[in-house]
Tab-separated table of N, CA and C in Angstrom:
chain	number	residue	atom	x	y	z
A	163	UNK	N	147.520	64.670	74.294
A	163	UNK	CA	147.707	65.980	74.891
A	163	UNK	C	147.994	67.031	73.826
A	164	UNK	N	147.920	68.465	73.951
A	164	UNK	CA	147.662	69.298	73.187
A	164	UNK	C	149.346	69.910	73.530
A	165	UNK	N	149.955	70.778	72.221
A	165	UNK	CA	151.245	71.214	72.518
A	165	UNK	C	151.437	72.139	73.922
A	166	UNK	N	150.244	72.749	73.437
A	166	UNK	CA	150.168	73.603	74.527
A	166	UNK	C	149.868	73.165	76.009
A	167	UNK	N	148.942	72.391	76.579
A	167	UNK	CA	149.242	71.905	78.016
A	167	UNK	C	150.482	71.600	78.183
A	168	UNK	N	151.381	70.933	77.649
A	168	UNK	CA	152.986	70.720	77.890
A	168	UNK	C	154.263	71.647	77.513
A	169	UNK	N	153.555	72.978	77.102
A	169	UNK	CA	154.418	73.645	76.876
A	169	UNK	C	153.723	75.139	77.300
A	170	UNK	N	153.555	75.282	78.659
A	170	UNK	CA	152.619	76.143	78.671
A	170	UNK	C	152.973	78.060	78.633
A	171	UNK	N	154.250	77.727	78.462
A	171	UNK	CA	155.254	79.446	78.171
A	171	UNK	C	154.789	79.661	77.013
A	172	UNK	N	154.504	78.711	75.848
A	172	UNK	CA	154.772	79.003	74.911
A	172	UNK	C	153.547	80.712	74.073
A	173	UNK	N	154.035	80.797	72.745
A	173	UNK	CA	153.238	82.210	72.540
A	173	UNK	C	152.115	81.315	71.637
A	174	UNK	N	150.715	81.627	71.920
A	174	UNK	CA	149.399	81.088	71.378
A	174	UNK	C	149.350	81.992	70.329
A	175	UNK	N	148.763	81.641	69.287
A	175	UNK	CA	148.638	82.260	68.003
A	175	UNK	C	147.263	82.476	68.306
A	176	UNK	N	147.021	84.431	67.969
A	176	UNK	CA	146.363	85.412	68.337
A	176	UNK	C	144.619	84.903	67.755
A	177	UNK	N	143.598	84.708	68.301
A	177	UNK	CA	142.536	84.608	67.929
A	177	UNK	C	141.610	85.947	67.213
A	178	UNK	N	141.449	86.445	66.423
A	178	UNK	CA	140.991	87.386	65.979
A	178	UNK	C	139.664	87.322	65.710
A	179	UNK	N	138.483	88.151	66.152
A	179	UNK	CA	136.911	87.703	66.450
A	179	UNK	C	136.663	89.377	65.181
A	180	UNK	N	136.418	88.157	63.953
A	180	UNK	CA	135.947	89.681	63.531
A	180	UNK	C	134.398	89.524	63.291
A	181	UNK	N	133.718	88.785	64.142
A	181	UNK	CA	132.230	89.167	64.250
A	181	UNK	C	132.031	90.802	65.340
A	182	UNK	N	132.813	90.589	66.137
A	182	UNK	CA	133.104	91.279	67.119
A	182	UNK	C	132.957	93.008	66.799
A	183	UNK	N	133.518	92.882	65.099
A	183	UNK	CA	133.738	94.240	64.783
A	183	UNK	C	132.602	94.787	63.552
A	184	UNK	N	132.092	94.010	63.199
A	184	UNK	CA	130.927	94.130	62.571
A	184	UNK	C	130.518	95.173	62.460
A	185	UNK	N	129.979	95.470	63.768
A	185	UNK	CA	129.271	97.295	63.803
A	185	UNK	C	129.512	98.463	63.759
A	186	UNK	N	130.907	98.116	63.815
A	186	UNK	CA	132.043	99.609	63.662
A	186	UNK	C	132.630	99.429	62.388
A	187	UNK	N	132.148	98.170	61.622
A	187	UNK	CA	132.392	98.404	59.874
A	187	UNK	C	131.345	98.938	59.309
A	188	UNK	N	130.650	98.616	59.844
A	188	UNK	CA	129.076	99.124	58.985
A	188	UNK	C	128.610	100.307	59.180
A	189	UNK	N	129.278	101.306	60.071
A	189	UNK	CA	129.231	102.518	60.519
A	189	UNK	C	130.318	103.101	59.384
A	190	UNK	N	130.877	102.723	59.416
A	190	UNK	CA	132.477	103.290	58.427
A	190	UNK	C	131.762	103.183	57.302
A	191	UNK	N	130.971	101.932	56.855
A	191	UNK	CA	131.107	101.884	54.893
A	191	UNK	C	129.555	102.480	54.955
A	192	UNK	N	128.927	102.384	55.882
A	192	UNK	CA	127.204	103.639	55.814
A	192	UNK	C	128.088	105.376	55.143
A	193	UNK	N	128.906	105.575	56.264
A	193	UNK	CA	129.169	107.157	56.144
A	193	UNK	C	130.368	107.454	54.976
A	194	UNK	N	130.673	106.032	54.339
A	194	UNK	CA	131.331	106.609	52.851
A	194	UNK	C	130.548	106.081	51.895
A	195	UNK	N	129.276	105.620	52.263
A	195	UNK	CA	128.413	105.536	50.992
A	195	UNK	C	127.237	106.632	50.666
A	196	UNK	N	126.938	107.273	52.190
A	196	UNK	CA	125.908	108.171	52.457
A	196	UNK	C	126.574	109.362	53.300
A	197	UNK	N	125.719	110.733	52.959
A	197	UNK	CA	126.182	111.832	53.507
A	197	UNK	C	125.253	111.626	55.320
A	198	UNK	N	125.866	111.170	55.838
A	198	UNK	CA	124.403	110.461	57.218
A	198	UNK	C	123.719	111.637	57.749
A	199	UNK	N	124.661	112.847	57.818
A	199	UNK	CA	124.229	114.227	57.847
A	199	UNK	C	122.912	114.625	57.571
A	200	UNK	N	122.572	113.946	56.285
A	200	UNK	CA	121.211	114.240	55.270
A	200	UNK	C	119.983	112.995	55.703
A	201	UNK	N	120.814	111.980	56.297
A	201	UNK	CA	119.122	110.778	56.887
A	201	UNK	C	118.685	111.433	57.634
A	202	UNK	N	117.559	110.734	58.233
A	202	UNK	CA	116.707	111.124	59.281
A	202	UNK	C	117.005	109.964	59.992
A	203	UNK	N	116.789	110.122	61.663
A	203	UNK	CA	116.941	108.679	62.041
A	203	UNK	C	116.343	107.436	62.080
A	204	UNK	N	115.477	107.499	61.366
A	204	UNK	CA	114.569	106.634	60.936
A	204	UNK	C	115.957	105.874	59.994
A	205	UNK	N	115.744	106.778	59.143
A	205	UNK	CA	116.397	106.100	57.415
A	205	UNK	C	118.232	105.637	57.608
A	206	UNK	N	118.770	106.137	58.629
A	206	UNK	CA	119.869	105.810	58.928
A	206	UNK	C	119.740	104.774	60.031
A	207	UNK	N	118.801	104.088	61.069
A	207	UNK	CA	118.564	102.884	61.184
A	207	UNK	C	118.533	101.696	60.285
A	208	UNK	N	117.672	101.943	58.989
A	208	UNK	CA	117.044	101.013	57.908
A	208	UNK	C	118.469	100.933	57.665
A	209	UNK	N	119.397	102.192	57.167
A	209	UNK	CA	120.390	101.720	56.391
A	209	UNK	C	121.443	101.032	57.002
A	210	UNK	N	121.544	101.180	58.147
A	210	UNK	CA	122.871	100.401	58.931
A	210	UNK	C	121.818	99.549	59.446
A	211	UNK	N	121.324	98.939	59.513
A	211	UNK	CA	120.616	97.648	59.674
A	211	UNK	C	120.821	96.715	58.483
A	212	UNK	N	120.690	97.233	57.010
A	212	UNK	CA	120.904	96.840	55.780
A	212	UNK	C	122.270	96.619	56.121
A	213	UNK	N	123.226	97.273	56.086
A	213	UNK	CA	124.605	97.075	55.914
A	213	UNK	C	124.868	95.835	56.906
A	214	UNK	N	124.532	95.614	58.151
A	214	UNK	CA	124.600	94.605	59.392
A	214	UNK	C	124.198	93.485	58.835
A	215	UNK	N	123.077	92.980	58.218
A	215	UNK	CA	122.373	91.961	57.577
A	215	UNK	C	123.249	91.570	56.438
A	216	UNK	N	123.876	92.202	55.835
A	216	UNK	CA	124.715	91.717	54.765
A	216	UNK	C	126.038	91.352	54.894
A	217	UNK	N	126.392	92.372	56.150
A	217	UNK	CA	128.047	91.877	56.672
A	217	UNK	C	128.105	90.594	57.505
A	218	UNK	N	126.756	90.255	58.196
A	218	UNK	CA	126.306	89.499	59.241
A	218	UNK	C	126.517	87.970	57.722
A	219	UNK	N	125.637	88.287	57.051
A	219	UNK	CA	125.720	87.034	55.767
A	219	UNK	C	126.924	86.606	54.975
A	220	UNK	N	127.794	87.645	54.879
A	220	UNK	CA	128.730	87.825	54.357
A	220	UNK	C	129.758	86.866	55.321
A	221	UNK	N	129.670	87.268	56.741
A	221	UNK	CA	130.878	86.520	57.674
A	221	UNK	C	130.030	85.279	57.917
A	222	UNK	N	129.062	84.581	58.035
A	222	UNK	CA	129.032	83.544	58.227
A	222	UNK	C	128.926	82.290	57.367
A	223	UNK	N	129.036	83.290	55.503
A	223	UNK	CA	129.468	82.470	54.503
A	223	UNK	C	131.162	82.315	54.000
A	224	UNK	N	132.013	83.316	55.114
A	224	UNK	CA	133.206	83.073	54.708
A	224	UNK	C	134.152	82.287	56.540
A	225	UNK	N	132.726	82.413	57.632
A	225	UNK	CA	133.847	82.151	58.557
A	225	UNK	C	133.922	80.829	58.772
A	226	UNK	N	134.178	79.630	57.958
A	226	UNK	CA	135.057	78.188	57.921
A	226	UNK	C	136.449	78.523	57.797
A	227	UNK	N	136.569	79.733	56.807
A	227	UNK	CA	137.832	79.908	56.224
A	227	UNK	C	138.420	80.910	57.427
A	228	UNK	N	137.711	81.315	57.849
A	228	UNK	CA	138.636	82.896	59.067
A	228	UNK	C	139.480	81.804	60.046
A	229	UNK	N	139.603	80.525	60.338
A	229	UNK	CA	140.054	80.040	61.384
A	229	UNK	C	141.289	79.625	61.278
C-alpha cells in the first residue's frame, strides 16, 4: 500500500507540469530577443515556432530529472 491510501489527510507534494507552460515561455524569451512590433506575422510564427521546438527538446531531454 502506498503512504498515502492510509493516510489520506495527509499534504501531497505539489506536481508541477512545466510542459504545460511552454508557450507562455516562448512568448516571453521571442519578445526579449525580438522587437515583435517589427515581424510580420508570418516571421513571428517561424520564430515562436523555433523557440517551441527547442524548449519542446530542451524539456524532454531534461524531464527524467523534473520528477
Amino acid at each position: 500500500m502506498d503512504f498515502y491510501d492510509e493516510n489520506n489527510q495527509a499534504l501531497r507534494q505539489v506536481s508541477v507540469v512545466v510542459r504545460d507552460s511552454l508557450g507562455d515561455l516562448a512568448i516571453q524569451l521571442l519578445c526579449a530577443r525580438q522587437d515583435i512590433t517589427k515581424l510580420d506575422y508570418h516571421e513571428l510564427i517561424i520564430e515562436l515556432s523555433n523557440i517551441v521546438k527547442d524548449l519542446h527538446s530542451a524539456y524532454e531531454h531534461e524531464y527524467h530529472r523534473l520528477d
